[in-house]
XYZ file of C-alpha atoms in Angstrom:
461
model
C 0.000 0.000 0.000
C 0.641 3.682 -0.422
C 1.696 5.340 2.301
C -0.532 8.361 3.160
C 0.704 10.881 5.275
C -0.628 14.365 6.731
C -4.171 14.990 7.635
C -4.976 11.988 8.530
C -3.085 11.742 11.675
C -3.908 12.250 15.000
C -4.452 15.749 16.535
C -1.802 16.759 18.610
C -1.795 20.317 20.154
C 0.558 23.241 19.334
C 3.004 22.593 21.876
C 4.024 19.236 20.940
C 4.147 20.486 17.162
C 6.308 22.874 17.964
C 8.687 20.399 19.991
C 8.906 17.919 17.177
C 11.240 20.560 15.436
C 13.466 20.189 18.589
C 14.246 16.480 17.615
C 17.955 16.339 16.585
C 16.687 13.759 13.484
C 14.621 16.970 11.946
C 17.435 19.465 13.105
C 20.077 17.177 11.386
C 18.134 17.481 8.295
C 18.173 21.303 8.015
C 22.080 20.668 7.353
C 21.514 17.808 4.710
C 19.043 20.209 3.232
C 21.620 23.007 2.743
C 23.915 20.484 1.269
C 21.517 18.902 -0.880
C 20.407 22.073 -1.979
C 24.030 24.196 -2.746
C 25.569 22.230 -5.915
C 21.940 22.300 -8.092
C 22.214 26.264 -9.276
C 26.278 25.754 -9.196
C 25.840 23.813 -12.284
C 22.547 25.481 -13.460
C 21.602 29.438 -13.523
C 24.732 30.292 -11.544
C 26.397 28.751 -14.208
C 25.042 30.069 -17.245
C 25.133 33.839 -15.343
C 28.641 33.057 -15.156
C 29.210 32.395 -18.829
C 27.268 34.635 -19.951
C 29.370 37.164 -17.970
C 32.972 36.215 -19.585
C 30.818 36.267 -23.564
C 29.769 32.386 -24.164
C 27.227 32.559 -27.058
C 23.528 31.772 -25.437
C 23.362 28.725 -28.069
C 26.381 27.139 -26.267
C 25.237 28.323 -22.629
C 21.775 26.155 -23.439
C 23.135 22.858 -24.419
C 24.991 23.178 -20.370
C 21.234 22.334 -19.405
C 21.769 18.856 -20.510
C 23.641 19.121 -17.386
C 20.910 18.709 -15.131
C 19.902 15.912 -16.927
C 21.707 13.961 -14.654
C 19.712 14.638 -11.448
C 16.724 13.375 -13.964
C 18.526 9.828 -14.250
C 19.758 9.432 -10.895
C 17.238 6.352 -10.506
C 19.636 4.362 -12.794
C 22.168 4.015 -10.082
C 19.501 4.303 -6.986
C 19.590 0.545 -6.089
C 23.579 0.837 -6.248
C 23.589 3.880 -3.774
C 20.717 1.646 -1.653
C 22.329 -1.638 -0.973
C 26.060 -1.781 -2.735
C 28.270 -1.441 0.476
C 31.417 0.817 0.303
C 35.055 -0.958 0.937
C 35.670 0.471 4.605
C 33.429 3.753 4.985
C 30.138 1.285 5.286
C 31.766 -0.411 8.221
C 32.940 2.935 10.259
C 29.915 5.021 8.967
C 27.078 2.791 7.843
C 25.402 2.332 4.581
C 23.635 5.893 4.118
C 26.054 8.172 5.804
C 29.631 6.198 3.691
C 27.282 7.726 0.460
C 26.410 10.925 1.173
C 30.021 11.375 2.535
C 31.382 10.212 -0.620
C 28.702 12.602 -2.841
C 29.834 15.579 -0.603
C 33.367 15.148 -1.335
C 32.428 14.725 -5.326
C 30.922 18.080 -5.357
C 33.932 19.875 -3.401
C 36.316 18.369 -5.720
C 34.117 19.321 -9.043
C 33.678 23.099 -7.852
C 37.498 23.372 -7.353
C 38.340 21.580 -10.497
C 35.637 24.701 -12.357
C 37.752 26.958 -10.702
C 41.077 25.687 -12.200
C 39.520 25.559 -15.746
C 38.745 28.997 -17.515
C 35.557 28.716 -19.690
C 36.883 30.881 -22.752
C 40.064 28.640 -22.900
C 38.249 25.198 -22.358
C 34.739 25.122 -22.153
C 34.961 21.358 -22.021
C 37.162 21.198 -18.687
C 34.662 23.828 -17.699
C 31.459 20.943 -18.667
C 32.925 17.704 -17.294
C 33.343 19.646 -13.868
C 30.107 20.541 -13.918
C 29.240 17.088 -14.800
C 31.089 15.728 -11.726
C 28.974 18.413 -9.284
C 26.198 17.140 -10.898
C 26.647 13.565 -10.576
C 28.277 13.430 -7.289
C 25.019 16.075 -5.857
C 22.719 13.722 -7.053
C 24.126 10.333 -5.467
C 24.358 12.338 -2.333
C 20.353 13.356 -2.632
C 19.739 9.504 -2.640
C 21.244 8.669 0.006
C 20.044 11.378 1.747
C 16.214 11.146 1.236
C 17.012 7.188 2.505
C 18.375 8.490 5.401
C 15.662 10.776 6.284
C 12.863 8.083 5.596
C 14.917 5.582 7.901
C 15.759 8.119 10.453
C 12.182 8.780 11.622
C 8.986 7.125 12.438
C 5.866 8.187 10.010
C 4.816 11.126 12.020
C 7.837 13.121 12.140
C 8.212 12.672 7.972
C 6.323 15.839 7.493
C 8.544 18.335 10.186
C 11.570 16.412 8.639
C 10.717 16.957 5.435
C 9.767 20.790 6.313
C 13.490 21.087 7.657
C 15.205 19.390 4.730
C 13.285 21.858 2.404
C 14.564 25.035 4.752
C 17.798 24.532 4.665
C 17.591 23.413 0.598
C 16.260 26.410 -0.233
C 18.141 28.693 2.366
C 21.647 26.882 0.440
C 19.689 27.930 -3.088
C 19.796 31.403 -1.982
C 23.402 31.384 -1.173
C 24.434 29.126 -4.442
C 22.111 31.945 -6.310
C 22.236 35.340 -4.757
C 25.477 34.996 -2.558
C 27.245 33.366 -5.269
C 26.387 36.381 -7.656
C 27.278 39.071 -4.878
C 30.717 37.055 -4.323
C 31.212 37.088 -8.105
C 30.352 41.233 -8.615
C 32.054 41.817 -5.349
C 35.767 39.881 -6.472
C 35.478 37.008 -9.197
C 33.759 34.064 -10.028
C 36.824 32.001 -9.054
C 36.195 33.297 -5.686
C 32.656 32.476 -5.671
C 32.643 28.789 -6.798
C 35.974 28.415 -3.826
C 33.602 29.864 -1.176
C 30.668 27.262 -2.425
C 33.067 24.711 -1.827
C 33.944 25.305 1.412
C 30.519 25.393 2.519
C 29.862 21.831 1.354
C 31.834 21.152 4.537
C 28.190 21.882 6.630
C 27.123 18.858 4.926
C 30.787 16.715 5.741
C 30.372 17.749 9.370
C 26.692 16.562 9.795
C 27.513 13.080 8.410
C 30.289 12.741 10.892
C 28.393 13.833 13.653
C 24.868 11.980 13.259
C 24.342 8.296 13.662
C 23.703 5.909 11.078
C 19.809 4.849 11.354
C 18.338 1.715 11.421
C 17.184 -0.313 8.557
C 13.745 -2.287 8.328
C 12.034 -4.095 5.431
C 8.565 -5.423 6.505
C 7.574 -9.081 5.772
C 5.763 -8.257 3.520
C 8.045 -6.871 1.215
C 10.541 -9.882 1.763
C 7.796 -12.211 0.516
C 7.334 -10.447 -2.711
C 10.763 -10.051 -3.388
C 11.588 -13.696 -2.437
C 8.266 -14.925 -4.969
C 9.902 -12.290 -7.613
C 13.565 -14.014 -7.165
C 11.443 -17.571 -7.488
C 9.942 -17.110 -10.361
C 12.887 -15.341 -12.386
C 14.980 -18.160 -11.013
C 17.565 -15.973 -8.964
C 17.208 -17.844 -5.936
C 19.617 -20.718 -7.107
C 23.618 -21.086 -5.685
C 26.367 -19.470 -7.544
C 27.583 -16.053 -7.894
C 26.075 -15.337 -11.068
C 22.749 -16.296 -9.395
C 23.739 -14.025 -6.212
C 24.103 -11.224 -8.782
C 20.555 -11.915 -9.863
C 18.819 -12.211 -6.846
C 20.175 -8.525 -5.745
C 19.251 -7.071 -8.924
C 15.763 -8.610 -8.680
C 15.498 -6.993 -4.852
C 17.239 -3.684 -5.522
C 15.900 -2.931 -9.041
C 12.443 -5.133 -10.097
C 10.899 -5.499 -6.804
C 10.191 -1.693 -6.431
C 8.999 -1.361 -10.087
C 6.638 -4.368 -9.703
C 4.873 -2.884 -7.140
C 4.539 0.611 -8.522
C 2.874 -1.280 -11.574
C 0.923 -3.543 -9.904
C -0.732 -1.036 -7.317
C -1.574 1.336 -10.414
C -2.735 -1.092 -13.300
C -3.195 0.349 -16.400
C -2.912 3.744 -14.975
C 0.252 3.470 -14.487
C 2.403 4.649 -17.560
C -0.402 7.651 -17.556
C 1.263 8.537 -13.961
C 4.472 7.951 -14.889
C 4.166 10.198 -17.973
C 1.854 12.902 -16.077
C 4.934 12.978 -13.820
C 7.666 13.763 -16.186
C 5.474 16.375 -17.959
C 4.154 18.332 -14.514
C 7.358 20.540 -14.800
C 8.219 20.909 -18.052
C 7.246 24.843 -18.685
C 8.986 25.869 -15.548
C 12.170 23.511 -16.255
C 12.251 24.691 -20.159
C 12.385 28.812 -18.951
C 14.793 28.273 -16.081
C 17.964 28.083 -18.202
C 17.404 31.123 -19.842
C 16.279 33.495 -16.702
C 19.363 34.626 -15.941
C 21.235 35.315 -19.356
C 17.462 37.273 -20.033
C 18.358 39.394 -16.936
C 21.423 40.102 -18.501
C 21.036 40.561 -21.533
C 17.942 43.297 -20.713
C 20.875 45.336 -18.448
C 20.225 44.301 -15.192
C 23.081 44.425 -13.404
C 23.992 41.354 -11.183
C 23.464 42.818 -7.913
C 19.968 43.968 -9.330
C 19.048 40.236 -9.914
C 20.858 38.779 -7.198
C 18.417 41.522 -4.320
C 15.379 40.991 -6.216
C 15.808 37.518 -8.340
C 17.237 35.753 -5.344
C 16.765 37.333 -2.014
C 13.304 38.399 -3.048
C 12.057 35.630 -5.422
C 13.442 33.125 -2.597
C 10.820 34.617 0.095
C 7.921 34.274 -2.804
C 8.728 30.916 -3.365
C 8.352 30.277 0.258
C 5.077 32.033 0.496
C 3.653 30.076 -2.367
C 4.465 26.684 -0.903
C 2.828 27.663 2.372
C -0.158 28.485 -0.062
C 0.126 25.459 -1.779
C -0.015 23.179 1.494
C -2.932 25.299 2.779
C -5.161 24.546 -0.428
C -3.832 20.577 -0.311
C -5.382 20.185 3.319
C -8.230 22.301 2.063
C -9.424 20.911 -0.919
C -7.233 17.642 -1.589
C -4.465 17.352 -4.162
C -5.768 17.433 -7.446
C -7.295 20.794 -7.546
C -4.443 22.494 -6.132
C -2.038 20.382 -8.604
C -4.508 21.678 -11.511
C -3.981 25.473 -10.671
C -0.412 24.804 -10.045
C 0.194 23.585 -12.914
C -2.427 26.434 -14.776
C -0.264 28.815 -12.936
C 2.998 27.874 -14.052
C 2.280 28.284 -17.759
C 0.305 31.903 -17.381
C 3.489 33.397 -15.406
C 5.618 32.552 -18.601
C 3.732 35.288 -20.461
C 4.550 37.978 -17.963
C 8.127 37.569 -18.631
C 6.780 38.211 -22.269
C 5.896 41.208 -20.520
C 9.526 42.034 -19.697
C 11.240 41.471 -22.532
C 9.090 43.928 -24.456
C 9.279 46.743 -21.515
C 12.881 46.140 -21.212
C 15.372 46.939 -17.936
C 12.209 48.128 -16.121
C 12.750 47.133 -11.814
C 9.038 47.080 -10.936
C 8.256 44.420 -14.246
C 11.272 42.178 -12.979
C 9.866 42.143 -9.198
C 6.230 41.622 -11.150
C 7.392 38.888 -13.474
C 9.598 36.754 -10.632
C 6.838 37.697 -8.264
C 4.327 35.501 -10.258
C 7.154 32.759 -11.715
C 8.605 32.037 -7.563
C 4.754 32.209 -5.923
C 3.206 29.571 -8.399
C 6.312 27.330 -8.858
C 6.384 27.278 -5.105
C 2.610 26.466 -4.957
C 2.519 23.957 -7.859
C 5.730 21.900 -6.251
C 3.762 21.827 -2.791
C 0.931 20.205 -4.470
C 3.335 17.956 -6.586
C 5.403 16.902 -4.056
C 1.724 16.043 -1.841
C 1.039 13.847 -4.883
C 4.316 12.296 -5.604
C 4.056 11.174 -1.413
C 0.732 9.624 -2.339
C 2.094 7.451 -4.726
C 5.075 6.171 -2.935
C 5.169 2.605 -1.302
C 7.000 2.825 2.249
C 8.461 -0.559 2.132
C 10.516 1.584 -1.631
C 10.392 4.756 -1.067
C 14.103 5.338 -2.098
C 14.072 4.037 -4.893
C 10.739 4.834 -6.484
C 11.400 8.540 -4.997
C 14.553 8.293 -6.926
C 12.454 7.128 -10.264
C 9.548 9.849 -9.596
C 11.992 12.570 -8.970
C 14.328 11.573 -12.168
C 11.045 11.573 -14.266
C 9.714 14.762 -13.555
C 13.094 17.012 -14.496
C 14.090 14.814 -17.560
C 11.991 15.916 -20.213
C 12.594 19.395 -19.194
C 16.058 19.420 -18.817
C 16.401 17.966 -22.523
C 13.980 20.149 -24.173
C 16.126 23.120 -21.792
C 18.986 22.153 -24.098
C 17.676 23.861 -27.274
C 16.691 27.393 -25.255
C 19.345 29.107 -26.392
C 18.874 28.328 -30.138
C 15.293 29.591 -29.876
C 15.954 32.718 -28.573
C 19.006 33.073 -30.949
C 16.644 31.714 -33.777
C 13.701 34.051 -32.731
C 13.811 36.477 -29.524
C 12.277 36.082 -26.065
C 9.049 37.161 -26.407
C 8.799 33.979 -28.859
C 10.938 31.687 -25.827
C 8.862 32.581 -23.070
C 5.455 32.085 -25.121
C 6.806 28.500 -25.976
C 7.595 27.631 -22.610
C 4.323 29.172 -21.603
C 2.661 26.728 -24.275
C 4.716 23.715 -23.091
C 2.780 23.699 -19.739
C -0.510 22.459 -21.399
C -0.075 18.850 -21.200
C 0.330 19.319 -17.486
C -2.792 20.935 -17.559
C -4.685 18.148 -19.350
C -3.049 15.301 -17.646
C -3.643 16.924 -14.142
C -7.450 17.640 -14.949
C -7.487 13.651 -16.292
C -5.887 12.333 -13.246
C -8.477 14.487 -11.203
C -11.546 13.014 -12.980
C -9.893 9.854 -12.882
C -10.061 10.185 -8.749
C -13.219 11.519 -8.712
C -14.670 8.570 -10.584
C -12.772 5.976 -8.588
C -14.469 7.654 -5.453
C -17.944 7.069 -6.292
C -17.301 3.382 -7.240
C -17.393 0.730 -3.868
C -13.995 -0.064 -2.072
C -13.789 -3.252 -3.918
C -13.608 -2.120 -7.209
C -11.436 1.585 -6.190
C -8.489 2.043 -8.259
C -5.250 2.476 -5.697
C -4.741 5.896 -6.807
C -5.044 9.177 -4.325
């Protein structure tokens, strides 16, 4: 079964709320969070502002988005990250803490090598780096979102999920904004050195929290033991000890998924990778727009970063408001309605030009419904989630909803160069329709299941 989280627990009063963000699990996850969160601009809009800044053509600076891509594929090596046991560290650190050590010290040692490569000399020295960030960031998510699932009981997921999301966007304002006032204030060299160092927040946590405990229901060992049965992994040898782990770490999780949802299934899976796709598609280009309309970057950094980061904050408390409210799929329907209207008010911007009041307007609207669309998303993407795999059908559901994006992000810079931005930001305004469609589908889709009896209800939300 799903696990279902939220409302449906028992009332507690204020008090005790309050103390459950006292516990040192959901203070130990404001930390992760701010390491989880600092590498993902690094390689992203802080990147592109950056070579932007020293003249890289815009065509060039969108084909870096392919970048990101690897945070969107990060479920292929999931099941490694969840059970393959690191020579030495796994013994002195346990299995979750040896990862995200090891992901932690991949990022510091990408954002040094960026520094020692100059982008108008080698732009490929420049890419792999950025590759490594990117790679080593997202190995250290997984093993961080299995730590925080194993680290507390179900009803201290939502205050430790509330922490983690802090301190991940509190280290996005510092990889954005900070990293742009380090970079006007000295050099970008600078900048990217400082990011490093802070990575160390994250390197100290791991060292000084304990490795939790690790559970699979019997349940889950049935299936898995009926999957390795049938598939014939359950015989001696090594090549059949190979099997069986794959068939535990890998198949078991996807079985579920697809039994639980039936048919419905490859509709979720695709509803999921097209939820973000106008947001994802304008997000490579924000910056170099900024620049390119004269804002200086100490003008974007105070009101594209300090200011946007606040809105973004206020639209996720929004969003989970009108999910206990009314339920998921409405909100996740004018999230996603949301989304694709802001695009046209950068329209807006590009045609009024280096105007103050139209860029606090325009990231206004773009921060408030992003922020209120990924409350409801995230609410939905929990409701589909099976306990006994969370990490690794987390790791498939959060690798599906940036991948489209992040490849169709790649060609940005061509369509501007091919066009202008009035035309971009209309396209990406038009590529959040199938979210809209999809989400009012999936809605119906519950509402239907709903009035049918228990016996025949589909296991969807």
């Amino acid at each position: 079964m799903a696990s279902k989280q939220g409302v449906e627990q028992g009332v507690v009063s204020w008090s005790e709320a309050v103390r459950v963000y006292t516990r040192p699990q959901v203070i130990t996850m404001l930390f992760l969070g701010f390491a989880a969160g600092l590498p993902l601009l690094l390689v992203f809009s802080t990147l592109t502002a950056w070579l932007r800044d020293v003249d890289i053509s815009r065509s060039t600076i969108g084909f870096f988005g392919w970048i990101g891509i690897t945070y969107s594929i990060k479920v292929v090596w999931a099941p490694v990250v969840d059970r393959l046991k690191l020579p030495l560290l796994t013994r002195s650190l346990g299995q979750r803490r040896s990862w995200m050590l090891v992901g932690q010290f991949g990022v510091m040692a990408g954002l040094v090598a960026m520094v020692l490569s100059d982008p108008q000399v080698s732009l490929v020295s420049i890419a792999l780096s950025a590759l490594l960030v990117a790679f080593s960031s997202s190995t250290q998510d997984i093993a961080i979102d299995a730590f925080r699932i194993e680290s507390a009981v179900d009803e201290y997921q939502g205050a430790m999920s509330a922490s983690y999301i802090f301190g991940y966007r509190l280290a996005m304002l510092v990889a954005g904004a900070g990293a742009l006032y380090i970079a006007d204030w000295s050099s970008w060299d600078i900048s990217y050195l400082v990011m490093a160092l802070l990575m160390l927040v994250g390197v100290v946590t791991v060292l000084l929290v304990s490795e939790p405990e690790r559970h699979v229901p019997d349940t889950t060992e049935a299936m898995e033991l009926s999957l390795k049965h049938q598939l014939h992994a359950d015989q001696p040898g090594r090549w059949r000890r190979f099997e069986a782990w794959f068939v535990g770490a890998v198949v078991a999780p996807f079985v579920e998924f697809f039994r639980r949802n039936g048919s419905w299934a490859l509709l979720i899976l695709a509803f999921i990778g097209l939820y973000r796709l106008s947001d994802i598609t304008m997000g490579i280009m924000a910056n170099p727009f900024y620049l390119d309309l004269g804002f200086t970057k100490k003008e974007i950094a105070d009101i594209g970063k300090v200011f946007g980061f606040f809105m973004t904050l206020a639209g996720s408390f929004l969003g989970g408001l009108f999910v206990v409210r009314y339920g998921i799929f409405r909100p996740l329907l004018a999230g996603a309605i949301m989304v694709a209207l802001t695009n046209l008010l950068f329209v807006q911007l590009a045609m009024v030009g280096s105007d103050l009041v139209w860029l606090a307007v325009a990231i206004s609207g773009d921060n408030l419904s992003g922020g209120f669309a990924n409350a409801a998303f995230v609410a939905y993407l929990s409701s589909m989630t099976n306990r006994a795999y969370t990490a690794t059908q987390y790791a498939l559901f959060s690798s599906l909803m940036t991948l489209p994006g992040k490849f169709l992000s790649g060609f940005s810079g061509v369509i501007v160069d091919a066009s202008n931005y009035e035309v971009f930001f209309s396209y990406a305004a038009v590529m959040g329709t199938p979210a809209i469609l999809l989400s009012w589908l999936l809605w119906r889709h519950s509402l239907a299941q709903s009035r049918q009896p228990n016996s025949l209800k589909s296991t969807l939300p």
